[in-house]
Coordinates of C-alpha atoms in Angstrom, one line a residue:
X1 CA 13.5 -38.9 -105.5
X2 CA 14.2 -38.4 -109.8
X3 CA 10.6 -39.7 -109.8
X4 CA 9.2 -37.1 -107.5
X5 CA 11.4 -34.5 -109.6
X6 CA 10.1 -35.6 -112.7
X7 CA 6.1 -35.3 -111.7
X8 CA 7.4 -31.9 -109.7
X9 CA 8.3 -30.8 -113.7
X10 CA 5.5 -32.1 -115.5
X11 CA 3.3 -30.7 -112.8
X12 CA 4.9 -27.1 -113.3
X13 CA 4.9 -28.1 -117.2
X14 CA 0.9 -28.3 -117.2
X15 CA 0.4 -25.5 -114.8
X16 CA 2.4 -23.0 -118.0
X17 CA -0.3 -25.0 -120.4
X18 CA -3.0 -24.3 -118.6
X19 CA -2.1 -20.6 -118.1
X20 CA -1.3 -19.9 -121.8
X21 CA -5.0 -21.2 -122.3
X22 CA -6.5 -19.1 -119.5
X23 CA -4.7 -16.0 -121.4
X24 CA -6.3 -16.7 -124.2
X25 CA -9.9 -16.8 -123.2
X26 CA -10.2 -12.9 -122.9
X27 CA -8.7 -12.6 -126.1
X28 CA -11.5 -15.5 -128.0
X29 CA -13.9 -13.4 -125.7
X30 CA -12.9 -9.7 -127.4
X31 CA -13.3 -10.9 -130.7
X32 CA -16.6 -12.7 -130.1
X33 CA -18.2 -9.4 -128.7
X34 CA -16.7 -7.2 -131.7
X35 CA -18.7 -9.8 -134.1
X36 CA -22.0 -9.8 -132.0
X37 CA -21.7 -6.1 -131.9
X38 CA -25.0 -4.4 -132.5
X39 CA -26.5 -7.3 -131.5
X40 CA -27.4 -6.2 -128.1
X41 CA -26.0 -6.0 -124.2
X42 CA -27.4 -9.2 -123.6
X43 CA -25.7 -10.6 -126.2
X44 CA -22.3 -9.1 -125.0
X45 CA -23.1 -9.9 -121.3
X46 CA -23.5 -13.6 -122.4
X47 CA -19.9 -13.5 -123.4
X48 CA -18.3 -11.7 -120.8
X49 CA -20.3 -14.5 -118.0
X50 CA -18.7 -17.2 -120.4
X51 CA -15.5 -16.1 -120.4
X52 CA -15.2 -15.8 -116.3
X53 CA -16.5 -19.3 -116.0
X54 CA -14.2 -20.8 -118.6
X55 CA -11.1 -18.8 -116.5
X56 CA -12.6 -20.0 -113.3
X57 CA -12.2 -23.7 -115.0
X58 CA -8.9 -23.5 -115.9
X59 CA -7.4 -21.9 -113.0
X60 CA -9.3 -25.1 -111.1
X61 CA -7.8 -27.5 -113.5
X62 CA -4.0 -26.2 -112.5
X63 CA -4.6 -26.4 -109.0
X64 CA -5.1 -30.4 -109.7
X65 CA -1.8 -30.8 -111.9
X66 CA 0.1 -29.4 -109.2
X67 CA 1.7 -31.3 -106.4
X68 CA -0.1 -31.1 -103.4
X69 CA 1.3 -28.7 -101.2
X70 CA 1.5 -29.6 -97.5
X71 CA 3.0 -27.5 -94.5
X72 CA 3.9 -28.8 -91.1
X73 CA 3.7 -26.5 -88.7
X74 CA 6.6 -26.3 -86.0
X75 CA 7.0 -24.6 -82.6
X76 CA 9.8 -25.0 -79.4
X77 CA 8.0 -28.2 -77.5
X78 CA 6.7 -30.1 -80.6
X79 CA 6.3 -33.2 -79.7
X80 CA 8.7 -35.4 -82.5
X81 CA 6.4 -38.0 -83.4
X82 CA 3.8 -35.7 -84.3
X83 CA 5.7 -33.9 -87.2
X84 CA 7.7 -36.9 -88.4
X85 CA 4.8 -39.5 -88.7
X86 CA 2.9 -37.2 -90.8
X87 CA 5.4 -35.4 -92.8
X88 CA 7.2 -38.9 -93.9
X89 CA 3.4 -40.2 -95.0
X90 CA 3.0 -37.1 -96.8
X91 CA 6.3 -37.0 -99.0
X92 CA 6.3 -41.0 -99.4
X93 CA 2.8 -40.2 -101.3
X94 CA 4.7 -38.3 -103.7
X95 CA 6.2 -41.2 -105.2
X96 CA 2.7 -42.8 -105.1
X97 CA 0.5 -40.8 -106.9
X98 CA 1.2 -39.3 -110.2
X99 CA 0.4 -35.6 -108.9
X100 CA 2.7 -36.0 -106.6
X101 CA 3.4 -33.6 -103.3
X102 CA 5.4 -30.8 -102.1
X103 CA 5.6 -30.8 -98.3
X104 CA 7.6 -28.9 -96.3
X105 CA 8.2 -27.4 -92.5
X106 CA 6.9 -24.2 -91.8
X107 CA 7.5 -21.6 -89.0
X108 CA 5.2 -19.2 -87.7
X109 CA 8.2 -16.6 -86.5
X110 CA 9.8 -17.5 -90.2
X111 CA 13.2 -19.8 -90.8
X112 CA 15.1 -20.8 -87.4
X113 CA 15.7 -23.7 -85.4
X114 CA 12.6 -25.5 -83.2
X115 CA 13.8 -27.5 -80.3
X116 CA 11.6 -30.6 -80.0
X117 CA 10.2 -31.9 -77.1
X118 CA 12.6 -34.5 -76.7
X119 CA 15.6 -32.1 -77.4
X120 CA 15.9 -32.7 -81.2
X121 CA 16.9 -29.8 -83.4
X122 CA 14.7 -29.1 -86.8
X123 CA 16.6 -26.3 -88.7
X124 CA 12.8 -25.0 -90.5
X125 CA 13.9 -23.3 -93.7
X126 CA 10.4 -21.7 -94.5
X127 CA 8.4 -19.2 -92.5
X128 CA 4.7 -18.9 -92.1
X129 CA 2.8 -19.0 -95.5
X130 CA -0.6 -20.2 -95.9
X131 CA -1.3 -18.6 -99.3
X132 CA 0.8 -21.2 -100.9
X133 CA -0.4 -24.2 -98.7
X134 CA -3.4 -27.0 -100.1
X135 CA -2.6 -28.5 -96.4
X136 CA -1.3 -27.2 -93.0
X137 CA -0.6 -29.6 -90.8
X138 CA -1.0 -28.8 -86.9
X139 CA 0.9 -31.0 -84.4
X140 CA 1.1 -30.9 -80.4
X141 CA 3.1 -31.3 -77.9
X142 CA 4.2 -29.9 -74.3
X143 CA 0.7 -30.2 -72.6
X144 CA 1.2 -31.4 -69.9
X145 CA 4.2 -28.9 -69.0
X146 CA 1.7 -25.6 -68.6
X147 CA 5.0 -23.5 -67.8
X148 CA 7.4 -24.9 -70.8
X149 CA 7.7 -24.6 -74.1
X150 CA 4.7 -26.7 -76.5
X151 CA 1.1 -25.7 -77.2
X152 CA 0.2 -23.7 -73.7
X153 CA 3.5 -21.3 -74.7
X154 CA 1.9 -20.9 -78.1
X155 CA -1.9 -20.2 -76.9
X156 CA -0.9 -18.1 -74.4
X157 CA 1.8 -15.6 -76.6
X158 CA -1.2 -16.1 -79.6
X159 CA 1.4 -15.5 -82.2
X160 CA 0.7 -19.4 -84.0
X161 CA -3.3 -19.1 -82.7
X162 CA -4.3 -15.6 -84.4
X163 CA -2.2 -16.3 -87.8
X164 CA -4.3 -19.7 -88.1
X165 CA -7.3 -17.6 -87.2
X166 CA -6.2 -15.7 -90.4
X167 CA -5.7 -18.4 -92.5
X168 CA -8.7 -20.6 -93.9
X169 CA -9.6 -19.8 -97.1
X170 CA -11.3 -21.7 -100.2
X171 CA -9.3 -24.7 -101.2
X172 CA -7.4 -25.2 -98.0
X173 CA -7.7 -27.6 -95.5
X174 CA -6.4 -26.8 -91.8
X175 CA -5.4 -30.5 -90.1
X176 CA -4.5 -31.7 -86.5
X177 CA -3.2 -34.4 -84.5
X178 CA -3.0 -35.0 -80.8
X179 CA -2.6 -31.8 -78.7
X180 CA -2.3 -30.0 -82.0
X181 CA -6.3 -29.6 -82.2
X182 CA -6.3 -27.2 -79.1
X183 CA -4.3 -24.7 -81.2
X184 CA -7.0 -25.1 -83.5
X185 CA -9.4 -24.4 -80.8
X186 CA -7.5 -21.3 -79.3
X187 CA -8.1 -19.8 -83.1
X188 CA -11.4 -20.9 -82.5
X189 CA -11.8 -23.0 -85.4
X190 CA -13.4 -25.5 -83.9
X191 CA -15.8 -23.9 -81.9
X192 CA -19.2 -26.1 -82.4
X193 CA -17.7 -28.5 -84.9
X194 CA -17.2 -32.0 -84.8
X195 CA -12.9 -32.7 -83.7
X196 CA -11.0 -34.8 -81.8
X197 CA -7.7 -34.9 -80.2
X198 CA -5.7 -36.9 -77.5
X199 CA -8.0 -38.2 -75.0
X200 CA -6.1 -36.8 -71.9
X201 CA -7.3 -33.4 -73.9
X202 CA -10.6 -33.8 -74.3
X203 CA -11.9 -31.9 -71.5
X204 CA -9.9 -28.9 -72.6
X205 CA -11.3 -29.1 -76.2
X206 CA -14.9 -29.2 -74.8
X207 CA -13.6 -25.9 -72.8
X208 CA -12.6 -24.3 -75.5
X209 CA -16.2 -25.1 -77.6
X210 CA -15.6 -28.6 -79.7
X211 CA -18.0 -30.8 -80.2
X212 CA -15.7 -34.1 -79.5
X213 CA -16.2 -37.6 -82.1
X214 CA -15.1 -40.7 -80.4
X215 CA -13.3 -41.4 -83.6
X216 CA -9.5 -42.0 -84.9
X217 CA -9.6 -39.0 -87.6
X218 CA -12.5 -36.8 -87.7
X219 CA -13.2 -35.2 -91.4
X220 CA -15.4 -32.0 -91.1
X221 CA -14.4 -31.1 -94.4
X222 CA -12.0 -27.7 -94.4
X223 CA -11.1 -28.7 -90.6
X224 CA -9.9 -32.7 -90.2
X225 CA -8.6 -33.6 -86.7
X226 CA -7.5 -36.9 -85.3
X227 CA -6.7 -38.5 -81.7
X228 CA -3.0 -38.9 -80.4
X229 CA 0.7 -39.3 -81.7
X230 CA 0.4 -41.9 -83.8
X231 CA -2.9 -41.6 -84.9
X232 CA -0.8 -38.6 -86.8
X233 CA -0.3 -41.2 -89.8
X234 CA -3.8 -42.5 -90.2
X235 CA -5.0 -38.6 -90.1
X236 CA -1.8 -38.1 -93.1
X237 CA -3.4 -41.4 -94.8
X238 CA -6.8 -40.6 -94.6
X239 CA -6.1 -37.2 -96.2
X240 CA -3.9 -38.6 -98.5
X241 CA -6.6 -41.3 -100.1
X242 CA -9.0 -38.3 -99.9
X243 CA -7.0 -35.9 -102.0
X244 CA -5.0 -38.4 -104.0
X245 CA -6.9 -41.2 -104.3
X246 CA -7.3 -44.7 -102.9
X247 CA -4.6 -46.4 -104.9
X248 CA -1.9 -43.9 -103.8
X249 CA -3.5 -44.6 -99.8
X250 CA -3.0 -48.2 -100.6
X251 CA 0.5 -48.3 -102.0
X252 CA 1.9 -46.1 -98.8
X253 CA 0.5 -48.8 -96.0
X254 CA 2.3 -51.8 -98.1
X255 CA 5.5 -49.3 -98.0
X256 CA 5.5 -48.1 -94.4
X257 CA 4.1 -51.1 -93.4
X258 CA 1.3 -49.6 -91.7
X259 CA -2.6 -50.2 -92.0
X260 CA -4.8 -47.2 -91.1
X261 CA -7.0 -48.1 -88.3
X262 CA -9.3 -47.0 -86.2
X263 CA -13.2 -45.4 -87.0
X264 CA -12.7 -42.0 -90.0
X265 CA -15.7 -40.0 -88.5
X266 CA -17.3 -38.1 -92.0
X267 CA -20.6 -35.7 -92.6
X268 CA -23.0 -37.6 -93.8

């Protein structure tokens, strides 16, 4: 934990750097154009188009010091194994690689308690915000209970389906595991792209427009699904070697004791 606090405040550390440099690109900008004056509009434009790409390039280059910011996603019927695999995998990785990450619970109808499928309590301290997510994380649970709580009580009230529907944007990365996918799917995020998800499901998922992989995780980029329960820790490793690099991937299966297997279906 003090070594996840201490790349937390170097993260936040280069983060302030990097905006004190973005600030002063206008500025180096202004006084450029004022010595170029009379030169011309081209001359002027030139600068202006230099200084958006330079703030464009910094603004990037905080997003990689900070800790990667992961969300779990929580709802009445989650099934346990879903959320726990991944979220452990995800804040062990912290302590591997020197970015570190910042991952958390989230609830769609904001901080309250989720009952689990198996009757454990989560108290979920953070309500729904994608804005300030790198990675939601999309679990299942409850389908074969069409009347109780889990992912059928979700698609059917659309509360948890529309605000994922309303949530991919550049730089984010929507994942599922198990049962989790179809939520995808009722957002229609899936809809003719390649996804997987617990093979008692997969009928449903062709129903609802995916275009199945008979694979363990499937990466399709801005959308990453994988098969059932426990495949939940090879999608969290996958995305962690992907996004933090191989050596952090590495040092988490010698720590959990885990090896990633099964096929990692990619583009290309």
């Amino acid at each position: 934990m003090e070594r996840r606090t201490f790349l937390r405040g170097s993260a936040a550390a280069g983060a302030a750097m990097a905006a004190t440099s973005a600030a002063a690109v206008p500025a180096a900008a202004a006084a450029t154009s004022g010595a170029a004056a009379g030169t011309g509009a081209a001359s002027t434009g030139a600068v202006a188009v230099g200084a958006v790409a330079a703030g464009s390039a910094a603004t990037e280059a905080a997003a990689g010091r900070r800790p990667l910011r992961v969300q779990v996603v929580l709802f009445d019927g989650v099934e346990e194994q879903d959320f726990a695999g991944p979220y452990e995998v995800f804040s062990a990785a912290g302590m591997q690689a020197k970015r570190g990450t910042d991952v958390s619970y989230v609830r769609v109808d904001g901080p309250g308690v989720v009952r689990a499928s198996y009757g454990t309590k989560v108290e979920v301290e953070r309500g729904w915000s994608p804005q300030d997510a790198d990675l939601i994380v999309v679990p299942g649970g409850g389908y074969g209970k069409r009347e109780g709580p889990g992912i059928w009580a979700e698609i059917d009230r659309r509360v948890l389906p529309d605000a994922l529907a309303a949530a991919p944007r550049k730089g984010l990365t929507l994942a599922s595991l198990c049962t989790g996918t179809l939520l995808l799917g009722a957002a229609g995020l899936v809809r003719g792209r390649p996804c997987t998800t617990h093979h008692g499901a997969v009928e449903t998922l062709v129903q609802q427009g995916g275009v199945v992989k008979k694979a363990r995780v499937v990466d399709d980029g801005d959308v990453v699904t994988s098969g059932g329960i426990t495949s939940g820790l090879d999608l969290a490793l996958w995305l962690v070697k992907r996004e933090l690099g191989a050596d952090a991937a590495a040092g988490l299966e010698e720590m959990l004791e885990y090896e990633a297997r099964g096929v990692v279906w990619t583009r290309g």
